[in-house]
Coordinates of N, CA and C in Angstrom, one line a residue:
M260 N 61.4 -28.9 -13.0 CA 61.9 -28.0 -11.9 C 60.6 -27.9 -11.0
D261 N 60.8 -28.2 -9.8 CA 59.7 -28.1 -8.8 C 59.8 -26.9 -8.0
A262 N 58.9 -26.7 -7.0 CA 58.9 -25.5 -6.2 C 60.1 -25.3 -5.4
V263 N 60.7 -26.4 -4.9 CA 62.0 -26.3 -4.1 C 63.1 -25.8 -5.0
D264 N 63.2 -26.3 -6.2 CA 64.2 -25.9 -7.1 C 64.1 -24.4 -7.4
Q265 N 62.8 -24.0 -7.6 CA 62.6 -22.6 -7.9 C 62.9 -21.7 -6.7
R266 N 62.6 -22.1 -5.5 CA 63.0 -21.3 -4.3 C 64.5 -21.3 -4.2
L267 N 65.2 -22.4 -4.4 CA 66.6 -22.5 -4.4 C 67.3 -21.5 -5.3
I268 N 66.8 -21.5 -6.6 CA 67.3 -20.5 -7.6 C 67.0 -19.1 -7.1
S269 N 65.9 -18.8 -6.6 CA 65.5 -17.5 -6.1 C 66.5 -17.0 -5.0
I270 N 66.7 -17.9 -4.1 CA 67.7 -17.5 -3.0 C 69.1 -17.2 -3.6
L271 N 69.5 -18.1 -4.5 CA 70.9 -17.9 -5.1 C 71.0 -16.7 -5.9
R272 N 69.9 -16.3 -6.6 CA 69.9 -15.0 -7.4 C 70.2 -13.8 -6.5
H273 N 69.8 -13.9 -5.3 CA 70.0 -12.7 -4.4 C 71.3 -12.9 -3.5
D274 N 71.8 -14.1 -3.4 CA 73.0 -14.3 -2.7 C 73.6 -15.7 -3.1
G275 N 74.4 -15.6 -4.2 CA 75.0 -16.8 -4.7 C 76.1 -17.5 -3.8
R276 N 76.4 -16.8 -2.7 CA 77.5 -17.3 -1.8 C 76.9 -18.0 -0.6
R277 N 75.6 -18.2 -0.5 CA 74.9 -18.8 0.6 C 75.5 -20.2 0.8
S278 N 75.8 -20.6 2.0 CA 76.3 -21.9 2.3 C 75.2 -23.0 2.1
I279 N 75.7 -24.2 1.8 CA 74.8 -25.4 1.7 C 73.9 -25.5 2.9
S280 N 74.5 -25.3 4.1 CA 73.8 -25.4 5.3 C 72.7 -24.4 5.4
D281 N 73.0 -23.1 5.1 CA 72.0 -22.0 5.1 C 70.9 -22.3 4.1
L282 N 71.2 -22.8 2.9 CA 70.2 -23.1 1.9 C 69.3 -24.2 2.4
A283 N 69.9 -25.3 3.0 CA 69.1 -26.4 3.5 C 68.2 -26.0 4.6
H284 N 68.7 -25.1 5.5 CA 67.8 -24.6 6.6 C 66.6 -23.8 6.1
E285 N 66.9 -22.9 5.2 CA 65.8 -22.0 4.6 C 64.8 -22.8 3.8
L286 N 65.3 -23.9 3.1 CA 64.4 -24.7 2.3 C 63.7 -25.8 3.1
G287 N 64.2 -26.1 4.2 CA 63.6 -27.1 5.0 C 63.9 -28.5 4.5
V288 N 65.2 -28.7 3.9 CA 65.6 -30.0 3.4 C 67.0 -30.2 3.9
S289 N 67.5 -31.4 3.6 CA 68.9 -31.8 4.1 C 69.9 -31.1 3.2
R290 N 71.2 -31.1 3.8 CA 72.3 -30.5 3.0 C 72.5 -31.4 1.7
G291 N 72.4 -32.7 1.9 CA 72.6 -33.6 0.7 C 71.5 -33.4 -0.4
T292 N 70.3 -33.0 0.0 CA 69.3 -32.7 -1.0 C 69.7 -31.4 -1.7
V293 N 70.2 -30.4 -1.0 CA 70.6 -29.2 -1.7 C 71.7 -29.5 -2.6
R294 N 72.7 -30.2 -2.2 CA 73.9 -30.6 -3.0 C 73.4 -31.3 -4.3
A295 N 72.5 -32.3 -4.1 CA 72.0 -33.0 -5.3 C 71.2 -32.2 -6.2
R296 N 70.4 -31.3 -5.7 CA 69.6 -30.4 -6.5 C 70.5 -29.4 -7.3
L297 N 71.5 -28.9 -6.6 CA 72.4 -28.0 -7.3 C 73.1 -28.7 -8.4
A298 N 73.6 -29.9 -8.1 CA 74.3 -30.6 -9.2 C 73.4 -30.9 -10.4
K299 N 72.2 -31.3 -10.1 CA 71.2 -31.6 -11.2 C 70.9 -30.3 -12.0
L300 N 70.7 -29.2 -11.3 CA 70.4 -27.9 -12.0 C 71.6 -27.5 -12.8
E301 N 72.8 -27.7 -12.3 CA 74.0 -27.3 -13.1 C 74.1 -28.3 -14.3
A302 N 73.9 -29.6 -14.1 CA 74.1 -30.6 -15.2 C 73.0 -30.4 -16.3
D303 N 71.8 -30.0 -15.9 CA 70.7 -29.8 -16.8 C 70.9 -28.4 -17.5
G304 N 71.8 -27.6 -17.1 CA 72.0 -26.3 -17.7 C 71.1 -25.2 -17.2
A305 N 70.3 -25.5 -16.2 CA 69.4 -24.4 -15.6 C 70.3 -23.4 -14.9
I306 N 71.3 -23.8 -14.2 CA 72.3 -22.9 -13.6 C 73.6 -23.1 -14.5
I307 N 74.0 -22.0 -15.1 CA 75.2 -22.1 -16.0 C 76.4 -21.4 -15.4
G308 N 76.2 -20.8 -14.2 CA 77.4 -20.2 -13.6 C 77.0 -19.3 -12.4
Y309 N 78.0 -18.9 -11.7 CA 77.9 -18.0 -10.6 C 78.8 -16.8 -10.8
T310 N 78.4 -15.6 -10.3 CA 79.2 -14.4 -10.6 C 79.2 -13.5 -9.5
V311 N 80.0 -12.4 -9.6 CA 80.0 -11.4 -8.6 C 79.1 -10.3 -9.1
V312 N 78.3 -9.7 -8.2 CA 77.4 -8.6 -8.5 C 78.1 -7.3 -7.9
L313 N 78.4 -6.4 -8.7 CA 78.9 -5.1 -8.2 C 77.8 -4.2 -7.8
R314 N 78.1 -3.4 -6.8 CA 77.2 -2.4 -6.3 C 76.5 -1.6 -7.4
A315 N 77.4 -1.2 -8.4 CA 76.8 -0.4 -9.5 C 75.8 -1.2 -10.3
D316 N 75.9 -2.5 -10.4 CA 75.0 -3.3 -11.1 C 73.7 -3.6 -10.3
A317 N 73.8 -3.5 -9.0 CA 72.6 -3.8 -8.2 C 71.8 -2.6 -7.7
V318 N 72.4 -1.5 -7.8 CA 71.7 -0.3 -7.3 C 71.2 0.5 -8.5
A319 N 69.9 0.6 -8.6 CA 69.3 1.3 -9.8 C 69.6 2.8 -9.7
P320 N 70.0 3.3 -10.8 CA 70.3 4.8 -10.9 C 69.0 5.6 -10.7
P321 N 69.1 6.8 -10.3 CA 67.9 7.6 -9.9 C 66.9 7.8 -11.1
V322 N 67.4 7.9 -12.3 CA 66.6 8.1 -13.5 C 66.8 7.0 -14.5
R323 N 65.7 6.3 -14.9 CA 65.8 5.3 -15.8 C 64.7 5.4 -16.9
G324 N 65.0 5.0 -18.1 CA 64.0 5.1 -19.1 C 64.2 4.1 -20.2
L325 N 63.1 4.0 -21.0 CA 63.2 3.2 -22.2 C 63.0 4.1 -23.4
T326 N 63.9 4.0 -24.4 CA 63.8 4.9 -25.5 C 63.6 4.0 -26.8
M327 N 62.5 4.2 -27.5 CA 62.2 3.5 -28.7 C 62.8 4.4 -29.8
V328 N 63.5 3.7 -30.7 CA 64.3 4.4 -31.7 C 63.9 3.9 -33.1
E329 N 63.7 4.8 -34.0 CA 63.4 4.5 -35.4 C 64.7 4.7 -36.2
V330 N 65.1 3.8 -37.0 CA 66.4 3.8 -37.7 C 66.1 3.9 -39.2
E331 N 66.9 4.7 -39.9 CA 66.8 4.9 -41.4 C 67.3 3.7 -42.1
G332 N 66.4 3.2 -43.0 CA 66.8 2.2 -44.0 C 67.7 1.1 -43.4
R333 N 68.9 1.0 -44.0 CA 69.8 -0.1 -43.6 C 70.9 0.3 -42.7
M334 N 70.6 1.2 -41.8 CA 71.6 1.8 -40.9 C 71.6 1.1 -39.5
L335 N 70.8 0.1 -39.4 CA 70.6 -0.5 -38.0 C 71.9 -0.9 -37.4
D336 N 72.7 -1.7 -38.1 CA 74.0 -2.2 -37.5 C 74.9 -1.0 -37.1
R337 N 74.9 0.0 -38.0 CA 75.8 1.2 -37.7 C 75.3 1.9 -36.4
V338 N 73.9 2.1 -36.3 CA 73.3 2.8 -35.2 C 73.6 2.0 -33.9
I339 N 73.5 0.7 -34.0 CA 73.7 -0.2 -32.8 C 75.2 0.0 -32.4
D340 N 76.1 -0.1 -33.4 CA 77.5 0.1 -33.1 C 77.8 1.4 -32.4
D341 N 77.2 2.5 -32.8 CA 77.4 3.8 -32.2 C 76.8 3.8 -30.8
L342 N 75.6 3.2 -30.6 CA 75.0 3.3 -29.3 C 75.7 2.4 -28.2
V343 N 76.3 1.3 -28.7 CA 77.1 0.5 -27.7 C 78.1 1.3 -26.9
G344 N 78.6 2.4 -27.5 CA 79.6 3.2 -26.8 C 79.0 4.1 -25.8
F345 N 77.7 4.2 -25.6 CA 77.1 5.1 -24.6 C 77.1 4.4 -23.3
P346 N 77.9 4.9 -22.3 CA 77.9 4.2 -21.0 C 76.5 4.2 -20.3
E347 N 75.7 5.1 -20.6 CA 74.3 5.2 -20.0 C 73.4 4.2 -20.5
I348 N 73.7 3.5 -21.6 CA 72.8 2.5 -22.1 C 73.1 1.1 -21.5
G349 N 72.1 0.5 -20.9 CA 72.3 -0.8 -20.2 C 72.0 -1.9 -21.2
A350 N 71.1 -1.7 -22.1 CA 70.8 -2.8 -23.1 C 70.2 -2.2 -24.3
I351 N 70.4 -2.8 -25.4 CA 69.8 -2.5 -26.7 C 69.0 -3.7 -27.2
H352 N 67.8 -3.5 -27.6 CA 67.0 -4.6 -28.1 C 66.5 -4.3 -29.5
T353 N 66.6 -5.2 -30.4 CA 65.9 -5.0 -31.7 C 64.5 -5.5 -31.5
T354 N 63.6 -4.9 -32.3 CA 62.2 -5.2 -32.1 C 61.5 -5.1 -33.5
N355 N 60.2 -5.4 -33.5 CA 59.4 -5.2 -34.7 C 58.4 -4.1 -34.4
G356 N 57.6 -3.8 -35.4 CA 56.6 -2.8 -35.3 C 57.1 -1.4 -35.7
R357 N 56.5 -0.4 -35.1 CA 56.9 1.0 -35.5 C 58.3 1.3 -35.2
W358 N 58.9 0.8 -34.1 CA 60.2 1.1 -33.6 C 61.2 0.0 -34.0
D359 N 62.4 0.4 -34.3 CA 63.4 -0.6 -34.7 C 64.2 -1.1 -33.5
L360 N 64.4 -0.2 -32.5 CA 65.2 -0.5 -31.3 C 64.5 -0.1 -30.0
V361 N 64.7 -0.8 -28.9 CA 64.3 -0.4 -27.6 C 65.6 -0.3 -26.8
V362 N 65.9 0.9 -26.3 CA 67.1 1.1 -25.6 C 66.8 1.4 -24.1
E363 N 67.5 0.7 -23.2 CA 67.4 0.9 -21.8 C 68.4 1.9 -21.3
L364 N 68.0 3.0 -20.8 CA 68.9 4.1 -20.4 C 68.9 4.3 -18.9
A365 N 70.0 4.8 -18.3 CA 70.1 5.1 -16.9 C 70.9 6.4 -16.8
A366 N 70.5 7.3 -15.9 CA 71.2 8.5 -15.7 C 71.1 9.0 -14.2
Q367 N 71.9 9.9 -13.8 CA 71.9 10.3 -12.4 C 70.9 11.5 -12.2
S368 N 70.5 12.1 -13.3 CA 69.5 13.2 -13.1 C 68.7 13.3 -14.5
L369 N 67.6 14.1 -14.4 CA 66.9 14.4 -15.6 C 67.7 15.1 -16.6
A370 N 68.5 16.1 -16.1 CA 69.4 16.8 -17.0 C 70.4 15.9 -17.7
D371 N 71.0 14.9 -17.0 CA 71.9 13.9 -17.6 C 71.1 13.1 -18.6
L372 N 69.9 12.7 -18.3 CA 69.1 11.9 -19.3 C 68.9 12.7 -20.5
D373 N 68.5 14.0 -20.4 CA 68.3 14.9 -21.5 C 69.6 15.0 -22.4
A374 N 70.7 15.0 -21.8 CA 72.0 15.1 -22.5 C 72.2 13.8 -23.3
V375 N 71.9 12.7 -22.7 CA 72.0 11.4 -23.4 C 71.1 11.3 -24.6
L376 N 69.9 11.8 -24.4 CA 68.9 11.7 -25.5 C 69.3 12.6 -26.6
R377 N 69.9 13.8 -26.3 CA 70.4 14.7 -27.3 C 71.5 14.0 -28.1
R378 N 72.4 13.3 -27.5 CA 73.5 12.6 -28.2 C 72.9 11.5 -29.0
L379 N 72.0 10.8 -28.4 CA 71.4 9.6 -29.2 C 70.7 10.1 -30.5
R380 N 70.0 11.2 -30.4 CA 69.3 11.8 -31.6 C 70.3 12.3 -32.6
L381 N 71.5 12.5 -32.3 CA 72.5 13.0 -33.2 C 73.2 11.8 -33.9
V382 N 73.0 10.6 -33.5 CA 73.6 9.4 -34.1 C 73.1 9.3 -35.6
Q383 N 74.0 9.2 -36.5 CA 73.7 9.1 -37.9 C 72.8 7.8 -38.1
G384 N 71.6 8.0 -38.7 CA 70.7 6.9 -39.0 C 69.5 6.9 -38.1
V385 N 69.6 7.6 -37.0 CA 68.4 7.7 -36.1 C 67.5 8.8 -36.7
T386 N 66.2 8.4 -36.9 CA 65.3 9.3 -37.6 C 64.2 9.7 -36.6
A387 N 63.9 9.0 -35.5 CA 62.9 9.4 -34.5 C 63.2 8.6 -33.2
S388 N 62.7 9.1 -32.1 CA 62.8 8.4 -30.9 C 61.6 8.9 -30.0
E389 N 61.3 8.0 -29.0 CA 60.3 8.3 -28.0 C 60.8 7.7 -26.7
T390 N 60.8 8.4 -25.6 CA 61.3 8.0 -24.3 C 60.2 7.9 -23.3
T391 N 60.2 6.8 -22.5 CA 59.3 6.7 -21.4 C 60.1 6.5 -20.2
L392 N 59.8 7.3 -19.1 CA 60.6 7.1 -17.9 C 60.0 5.9 -17.1
L393 N 60.9 5.2 -16.4 CA 60.5 4.1 -15.6 C 60.4 4.7 -14.1
L394 N 59.2 4.5 -13.6 CA 59.0 5.1 -12.2 C 59.4 4.1 -11.1
A395 N 59.0 2.9 -11.2 CA 59.2 1.9 -10.2 C 59.4 0.5 -10.8
T396 N 60.0 -0.4 -10.1 CA 60.2 -1.7 -10.6 C 59.8 -2.7 -9.5
P397 N 58.5 -3.0 -9.5 CA 57.9 -3.9 -8.5 C 58.6 -5.3 -8.5
R398 N 59.0 -5.8 -9.7 CA 59.6 -7.1 -9.8 C 60.8 -7.1 -10.8
S399 N 61.9 -7.7 -10.4 CA 63.0 -7.8 -11.2 C 63.9 -9.0 -10.8
A400 N 64.5 -9.6 -11.8 CA 65.4 -10.7 -11.5 C 66.8 -10.3 -11.2
R401 N 67.1 -9.0 -11.3 CA 68.4 -8.4 -11.0 C 68.7 -8.6 -9.5
A402 N 69.9 -8.7 -9.1 CA 70.3 -8.8 -7.7 C 70.0 -7.5 -7.0
R403 N 69.7 -7.6 -5.8 CA 69.5 -6.4 -4.9 C 70.4 -6.5 -3.7
L404 N 70.8 -5.4 -3.3 CA 71.6 -5.3 -2.0 C 70.8 -5.1 -0.8

């Protein structure tokens, strides 16, 4: 993958509906080159699909945090199953080291985040947690409006 392919992917990450003509103009290549590169990226599996980005997915909530969670013994699967039901949780990652899970949280206010953390700590099998607020995101692969 060369610099043109990387720029093409970057443009498509932010607007997957860009026309071939627009892409060619922005990249400074012909429409045929853009078509050929897209076909190759799709055939190679670098691009596996295109999707709709909802406003809720693209706009970061006002309060975001990462919560490290310690889980008792063999309760990991049960804790994960319980946390999957929290709408404020964007992702759950298993990890090594002191913490068993890293949970990405989002809330509309600090009070809402506090309420989520209280619920999280009540999940059977959770023995400890530590939360860090995310202040800014200088770089992200997520779509932006």
